Amino acid sequence: MKTVVLGGYGNFGARICRALAPSPGIELIVAGRDLDKASALARACGHGATAARIDIHDPQLTQALRALGAELVIHTAGPFQQQDYGTALATAAAGAHYIDLADGRRFVCDFPAALDAAFRQQQRVAITGASSVPAMSSAVVDHLTALWRSIDSIEMCIAPAQTAPRGVATMSAVLSYCGAPIQVWQDGRWTTQLGWAAPVTVAYARLRPRLASLCDIPDLELFPAHYAGVRTVMFRAALETGISQRGMAALAGLRRFGLVRHPERFAGLLNRAADGLNFLGSALGGMVVRVQGVDAAGAPAQRAWHIAADNDHGPEIPCMAAVLLARRLAAGTLEAVGAHTSVGQLTLAEFEPEFAKWGMVTDLGE
């Protein structure tokens, strides 16, 4: 399967390319605006990988994908908060399958309704949000609550390592909702809270407790619809250094009072500033998912799943779902058509070999 990775030499794209290059049935094409960078990574990947110059904003994108013979397009060129569905529509018109790593709430939540007809007409599948959220997060929730009668609450918190590569696109995505009002499903009703404001302390199995703040991700909207009866869904992020977490909270306050209107404009500057704090942190990051509800026997239950990723391997996690789905497409074991979110597309068991490959440790707790 000819697989074109857009943004293929970027922070996440390069990891996906290196994972897919040796995969059976995958013919990798590293794509991006800089052909020299794409070619260098293709040579490093080996296994017959090639390179192509592609700009997702090119009005001739469909023709470019057809010329490459693309059968699958993996879109990693974020941030998705500011993108429309042009790349996905061009992929459908080219007759290829589509996967992206989008974490923009509106981009992901509105994706099926906007694109289902286009991909069904081509008898192809499109999956959005093939990343830590909501692909892996939903797999974890499904695992923790298997056979439960009901789910009352789902709380998630990601804790990146200070020294792990971030990328300006990721920083821009995070800053886009810093201090912005976010709709959160809490106690059975929608409430409005501010992104990155009001930090709280979150504990982990193998990491020190950290301050964490609300992030705007698709799960906040998708999970209340997918998990019938759930009363609270929360997602937070916990930076390793307290000064960074409090700095984000301060920036959220500045935006709230109209003193900073578009924090994402400072993505490059703040990304460099974050690098300057690396001496205060470590290469250890992780994530926790906690659920409460009623188990199969009708008793109150609470469970938690933790993952710890050392040696700056944390950024591999957001890439795993796209890799797993691409391999399933190449093997012919992903037969759905139309446009879908990644909720429920993968099981936690499918992720576990990828965790092991990078030495990541998981813990389950009651």
Coordinates of C-alpha atoms in Angstrom, one line a residue:
M1 CA 0.0 0.0 0.0
K2 CA 1.5 3.3 -1.1
T3 CA 1.4 5.4 2.0
V4 CA 2.1 9.1 1.9
V5 CA 3.0 10.8 5.2
L6 CA 2.3 14.5 5.0
G7 CA 4.6 16.5 7.3
G8 CA 6.7 13.3 7.2
Y9 CA 9.9 14.8 8.5
G10 CA 8.2 16.7 11.4
N11 CA 8.2 15.9 15.1
F12 CA 5.5 13.2 14.8
G13 CA 5.6 12.5 11.1
A14 CA 9.3 11.3 11.3
R15 CA 8.4 8.8 14.0
I16 CA 5.5 7.5 12.0
C17 CA 7.7 7.1 8.9
R18 CA 10.4 5.3 10.8
A19 CA 7.8 2.9 12.3
L20 CA 6.0 2.2 8.9
A21 CA 9.1 1.9 6.6
P22 CA 9.8 -1.8 7.6
S23 CA 6.1 -2.7 7.9
P24 CA 4.9 -5.5 5.6
G25 CA 2.7 -4.2 2.8
I26 CA 3.7 -0.6 3.2
E27 CA 5.5 1.4 0.5
L28 CA 6.4 4.6 2.3
I29 CA 6.5 8.0 0.7
V30 CA 7.9 10.8 3.0
A31 CA 6.2 14.1 1.9
G32 CA 6.5 17.7 2.8
R33 CA 7.3 21.2 1.5
D34 CA 11.1 20.7 1.8
L35 CA 12.1 17.9 -0.6
D36 CA 15.7 17.8 0.8
K37 CA 14.5 17.1 4.3
A38 CA 12.0 14.5 3.0
S39 CA 14.7 12.8 1.0
A40 CA 17.1 12.7 3.9
L41 CA 14.5 11.0 6.1
A42 CA 13.6 8.6 3.3
R43 CA 17.2 7.5 3.0
A44 CA 17.4 7.1 6.8
C45 CA 14.3 5.0 6.9
G46 CA 15.5 2.7 4.2
H47 CA 13.3 -0.2 3.1
G48 CA 12.7 1.4 -0.3
A49 CA 11.2 4.6 1.2
T50 CA 11.0 7.5 -1.3
A51 CA 10.3 11.2 -0.9
A52 CA 8.0 13.8 -2.5
R53 CA 7.5 17.5 -2.3
I54 CA 3.9 18.2 -1.4
D55 CA 2.2 21.3 0.1
I56 CA -1.1 20.6 1.7
H57 CA -2.3 24.1 0.6
D58 CA -1.6 23.4 -3.0
P59 CA -4.8 23.7 -5.1
Q60 CA -3.5 20.7 -7.1
L61 CA -3.1 18.5 -4.1
T62 CA -5.5 15.9 -5.5
Q63 CA -3.6 15.6 -8.7
A64 CA -0.3 15.4 -6.8
L65 CA -1.6 12.5 -4.7
R66 CA -2.9 10.7 -7.8
A67 CA 0.5 11.1 -9.5
L68 CA 2.1 9.4 -6.6
G69 CA -0.4 6.6 -6.7
A70 CA -1.3 7.3 -3.1
E71 CA -3.5 4.6 -1.5
L72 CA -3.2 5.9 2.1
V73 CA -2.5 9.5 3.2
I74 CA -1.4 10.1 6.8
H75 CA -1.8 13.8 7.7
T76 CA 0.5 14.9 10.5
A77 CA 1.0 18.6 9.5
G78 CA -0.7 20.4 12.4
P79 CA -1.8 22.4 14.1
F80 CA -5.3 21.3 13.2
Q81 CA -7.1 23.9 15.2
Q82 CA -6.7 26.3 12.3
Q83 CA -7.3 23.9 9.4
D84 CA -10.3 23.1 7.3
Y85 CA -11.0 19.7 5.6
G86 CA -9.2 20.5 2.3
T87 CA -6.5 17.9 2.7
A88 CA -9.0 15.2 3.6
L89 CA -11.3 16.1 0.7
A90 CA -8.3 16.1 -1.7
T91 CA -7.4 12.6 -0.4
A92 CA -11.0 11.4 -1.0
A93 CA -11.0 12.8 -4.5
A94 CA -7.7 11.0 -5.1
G95 CA -9.3 7.7 -4.1
A96 CA -7.1 7.1 -1.1
H97 CA -7.7 6.2 2.5
Y98 CA -7.0 8.9 5.1
I99 CA -5.7 9.1 8.7
D100 CA -4.7 12.2 10.7
L101 CA -3.3 13.0 14.1
A102 CA -5.8 15.9 14.7
D103 CA -6.4 17.0 18.3
G104 CA -8.5 20.1 17.5
R105 CA -11.9 19.7 19.1
R106 CA -14.1 21.0 16.3
F107 CA -11.9 19.5 13.5
V108 CA -12.3 16.0 15.0
C109 CA -15.9 16.2 16.3
D110 CA -17.3 17.6 13.1
F111 CA -15.2 15.3 10.8
P112 CA -17.6 12.4 10.3
A113 CA -20.6 14.5 9.3
A114 CA -18.6 16.7 7.0
L115 CA -16.7 13.9 5.2
D116 CA -18.6 10.7 5.4
A117 CA -20.3 11.0 2.1
A118 CA -17.1 11.9 0.2
F119 CA -15.3 8.8 1.5
R120 CA -18.2 6.4 1.2
Q121 CA -18.6 7.4 -2.5
Q122 CA -15.0 6.3 -3.0
Q123 CA -15.4 3.2 -0.8
R124 CA -12.5 4.4 1.3
V125 CA -12.1 5.0 5.1
A126 CA -11.1 8.2 6.8
I127 CA -10.2 8.3 10.5
T128 CA -9.4 11.5 12.4
G129 CA -7.8 11.9 15.9
A130 CA -5.6 8.8 15.5
S131 CA -3.4 9.8 18.4
S132 CA -3.1 9.7 22.2
V133 CA -6.6 11.3 22.2
P134 CA -9.1 10.0 21.4
A135 CA -7.7 6.8 19.9
M136 CA -5.6 5.6 22.8
S137 CA -7.7 7.3 25.6
S138 CA -10.9 5.5 24.4
A139 CA -9.0 2.2 24.2
V140 CA -7.9 2.6 27.8
V141 CA -11.5 3.6 29.0
D142 CA -12.9 0.6 27.2
H143 CA -10.4 -1.7 28.9
L144 CA -10.9 -0.3 32.3
T145 CA -14.7 -0.4 32.2
A146 CA -15.2 -3.7 30.3
L147 CA -18.5 -5.3 31.5
W148 CA -19.3 -2.4 33.8
R149 CA -23.0 -1.5 34.1
S150 CA -22.3 2.2 34.0
I151 CA -19.6 4.9 34.0
D152 CA -19.9 7.9 36.2
S153 CA -16.7 9.8 35.5
I154 CA -13.6 9.7 33.3
E155 CA -10.6 11.9 34.2
M156 CA -7.4 11.9 32.1
C157 CA -4.1 13.8 32.5
I158 CA -1.1 13.8 30.2
A159 CA 2.3 14.6 31.7
P160 CA 5.0 15.2 29.1
A161 CA 8.6 15.1 29.9
Q162 CA 10.3 18.5 30.1
T163 CA 13.1 17.5 27.7
A164 CA 10.9 15.7 25.1
P165 CA 10.7 17.4 21.7
R166 CA 7.6 19.6 21.5
G167 CA 7.6 21.3 18.1
V168 CA 6.2 24.7 17.3
A169 CA 3.0 23.3 15.8
T170 CA 2.2 21.5 19.1
M171 CA 2.9 24.6 21.1
S172 CA 0.7 26.7 18.8
A173 CA -2.1 24.2 19.2
V174 CA -1.8 24.3 23.0
L175 CA -1.7 28.1 23.1
S176 CA -4.7 28.5 20.9
Y177 CA -7.1 27.7 23.8
C178 CA -5.0 29.0 26.7
G179 CA -7.4 31.3 28.6
A180 CA -10.2 30.5 26.1
P181 CA -13.7 29.3 27.4
I182 CA -14.1 25.6 27.1
Q183 CA -17.3 23.6 27.4
V184 CA -16.8 20.7 29.9
W185 CA -19.3 18.0 30.8
Q186 CA -19.4 18.1 34.6
D187 CA -22.0 16.6 37.0
G188 CA -24.3 15.8 34.1
R189 CA -24.4 19.3 32.6
W190 CA -22.2 21.5 30.4
T191 CA -20.1 24.0 32.2
T192 CA -17.7 26.7 30.9
Q193 CA -14.1 26.7 32.2
L194 CA -10.9 28.4 31.0
G195 CA -8.2 26.5 29.3
W196 CA -4.9 26.2 31.2
A197 CA -6.3 28.1 34.2
A198 CA -6.8 26.9 37.8
P199 CA -4.1 24.2 38.2
V200 CA -4.8 21.3 40.5
T201 CA -2.4 18.5 41.7
V202 CA -2.5 15.1 39.9
A203 CA -0.8 12.0 41.2
Y204 CA 0.8 9.3 39.0
A205 CA 2.1 5.7 39.7
R206 CA 5.7 6.4 38.6
L207 CA 6.0 10.1 38.3
R208 CA 6.1 12.8 41.0
P209 CA 2.8 14.6 41.5
R210 CA 2.3 17.6 39.1
L211 CA 0.1 20.6 38.8
A212 CA -2.3 20.1 35.9
S213 CA -4.8 22.3 34.0
L214 CA -7.7 21.9 31.7
C215 CA -7.0 21.3 28.0
D216 CA -9.5 21.5 25.1
I217 CA -9.5 18.2 23.3
P218 CA -12.1 16.1 21.3
D219 CA -12.7 13.7 24.2
L220 CA -14.4 16.4 26.2
E221 CA -17.2 16.3 23.6
L222 CA -17.0 12.8 22.2
F223 CA -16.9 10.8 25.4
P224 CA -20.2 12.2 26.9
A225 CA -21.9 11.1 23.6
H226 CA -20.1 7.7 23.3
Y227 CA -20.3 6.6 26.9
A228 CA -24.0 6.7 27.8
G229 CA -24.7 8.0 31.2
V230 CA -21.3 9.4 32.1
R231 CA -21.6 12.5 34.2
T232 CA -18.1 14.0 34.2
V233 CA -15.4 14.0 31.6
M234 CA -12.1 15.9 32.3
F235 CA -8.8 16.1 30.5
R236 CA -5.8 18.0 31.9
A237 CA -2.2 18.4 31.0
A238 CA 0.6 18.6 33.6
L239 CA 3.9 20.2 32.6
E240 CA 6.9 18.9 34.5
T241 CA 8.1 22.3 35.9
G242 CA 5.8 24.2 38.1
I243 CA 7.1 27.5 36.7
S244 CA 5.8 26.5 33.2
Q245 CA 2.4 25.4 34.5
R246 CA 2.0 28.6 36.5
G247 CA 3.2 30.6 33.5
M248 CA 0.5 29.0 31.4
A249 CA -2.1 29.9 34.0
A250 CA -0.9 33.4 34.1
L251 CA -1.1 33.7 30.3
A252 CA -4.7 32.3 30.5
G253 CA -5.5 35.1 32.9
L254 CA -4.0 37.7 30.6
R255 CA -6.2 36.4 27.8
R256 CA -9.3 36.4 30.0
F257 CA -8.9 40.1 30.7
G258 CA -8.2 40.9 27.1
L259 CA -4.5 41.8 27.5
V260 CA -3.4 39.0 25.2
R261 CA -5.8 38.0 22.4
H262 CA -3.9 35.4 20.4
P263 CA -1.4 33.5 22.6
E264 CA -0.6 31.2 19.7
R265 CA 1.4 34.0 18.1
F266 CA 4.0 33.5 20.7
A267 CA 4.4 29.7 20.0
G268 CA 8.0 30.0 18.6
L269 CA 9.2 32.2 21.4
L270 CA 7.6 30.2 24.2
N271 CA 8.9 26.9 22.7
R272 CA 12.4 28.3 22.8
A273 CA 11.8 29.5 26.4
A274 CA 10.6 26.1 27.4
D275 CA 13.8 24.6 26.1
G276 CA 15.7 26.9 28.4
L277 CA 14.0 25.2 31.4
N278 CA 15.1 21.7 30.4
F279 CA 17.7 21.7 33.2
L280 CA 14.8 21.8 35.7
G281 CA 13.1 18.7 34.3
S282 CA 13.7 15.1 33.1
A283 CA 13.2 12.7 30.2
L284 CA 10.3 11.0 32.1
G285 CA 6.7 11.6 31.1
G286 CA 3.4 9.7 31.3
M287 CA -0.3 9.7 31.4
V288 CA -3.1 8.6 33.7
V289 CA -6.7 7.7 33.0
R290 CA -9.1 7.3 36.0
V291 CA -12.7 6.0 35.8
Q292 CA -15.5 5.6 38.4
G293 CA -18.8 3.8 37.9
V294 CA -20.7 0.6 38.7
D295 CA -19.1 -2.7 37.9
A296 CA -20.6 -6.0 36.6
A297 CA -21.8 -7.0 40.0
G298 CA -23.5 -3.7 40.7
A299 CA -20.9 -2.4 43.1
P300 CA -19.3 1.0 43.1
A301 CA -15.9 0.8 41.3
Q302 CA -12.9 2.9 40.4
R303 CA -9.9 2.0 38.4
A304 CA -6.8 3.7 37.0
W305 CA -4.3 3.1 34.2
H306 CA -0.9 4.7 34.2
I307 CA 1.8 4.8 31.6
A308 CA 5.4 6.0 32.1
A309 CA 7.7 6.8 29.2
D310 CA 11.4 7.5 29.9
N311 CA 14.3 8.6 27.8
D312 CA 12.2 11.2 26.0
H313 CA 10.2 8.4 24.2
G314 CA 6.9 10.1 25.2
P315 CA 6.3 11.6 21.7
E316 CA 6.1 8.1 20.3
I317 CA 2.8 7.6 22.0
P318 CA 0.8 10.1 19.9
C319 CA 2.1 8.3 16.8
M320 CA 1.1 4.8 17.7
A321 CA -2.6 4.8 16.7
A322 CA -1.8 6.0 13.2
V323 CA 0.9 3.4 12.8
L324 CA -1.5 0.6 14.0
L325 CA -4.3 1.7 11.8
A326 CA -2.0 2.0 8.7
R327 CA -0.8 -1.5 9.3
R328 CA -4.3 -2.8 9.6
L329 CA -5.3 -1.1 6.3
A330 CA -2.2 -2.7 4.6
A331 CA -3.1 -6.1 6.0
G332 CA -6.8 -5.7 4.9
T333 CA -8.1 -6.0 8.5
L334 CA -9.7 -2.6 8.6
E335 CA -12.6 -2.9 6.3
A336 CA -14.9 0.1 7.3
V337 CA -15.7 2.8 4.8
G338 CA -16.7 6.4 5.4
A339 CA -15.4 9.0 7.8
H340 CA -15.0 8.3 11.5
T341 CA -13.4 9.5 14.7
S342 CA -10.8 7.2 16.2
V343 CA -13.0 6.5 19.3
G344 CA -13.2 2.7 19.7
Q345 CA -11.2 1.9 16.6
L346 CA -8.3 0.2 18.5
T347 CA -8.0 -1.9 21.7
L348 CA -5.5 -1.4 24.5
A349 CA -4.0 -4.8 23.7
E350 CA -3.0 -3.5 20.2
F351 CA -1.0 -0.7 21.8
E352 CA 0.8 -2.9 24.3
P353 CA 3.5 -4.3 21.8
E354 CA 4.3 -0.6 20.9
F355 CA 4.6 0.3 24.6
A356 CA 7.0 -2.6 25.1
K357 CA 9.1 -1.7 22.1
W358 CA 10.0 1.7 23.7
G359 CA 10.4 0.4 27.2
M360 CA 7.2 2.1 28.5
V361 CA 5.7 0.8 31.7
T362 CA 2.0 0.6 32.5
D363 CA 0.2 0.1 35.8
L364 CA -3.4 -0.8 36.6
G365 CA -4.9 0.2 40.0
E366 CA -8.2 -0.2 41.7

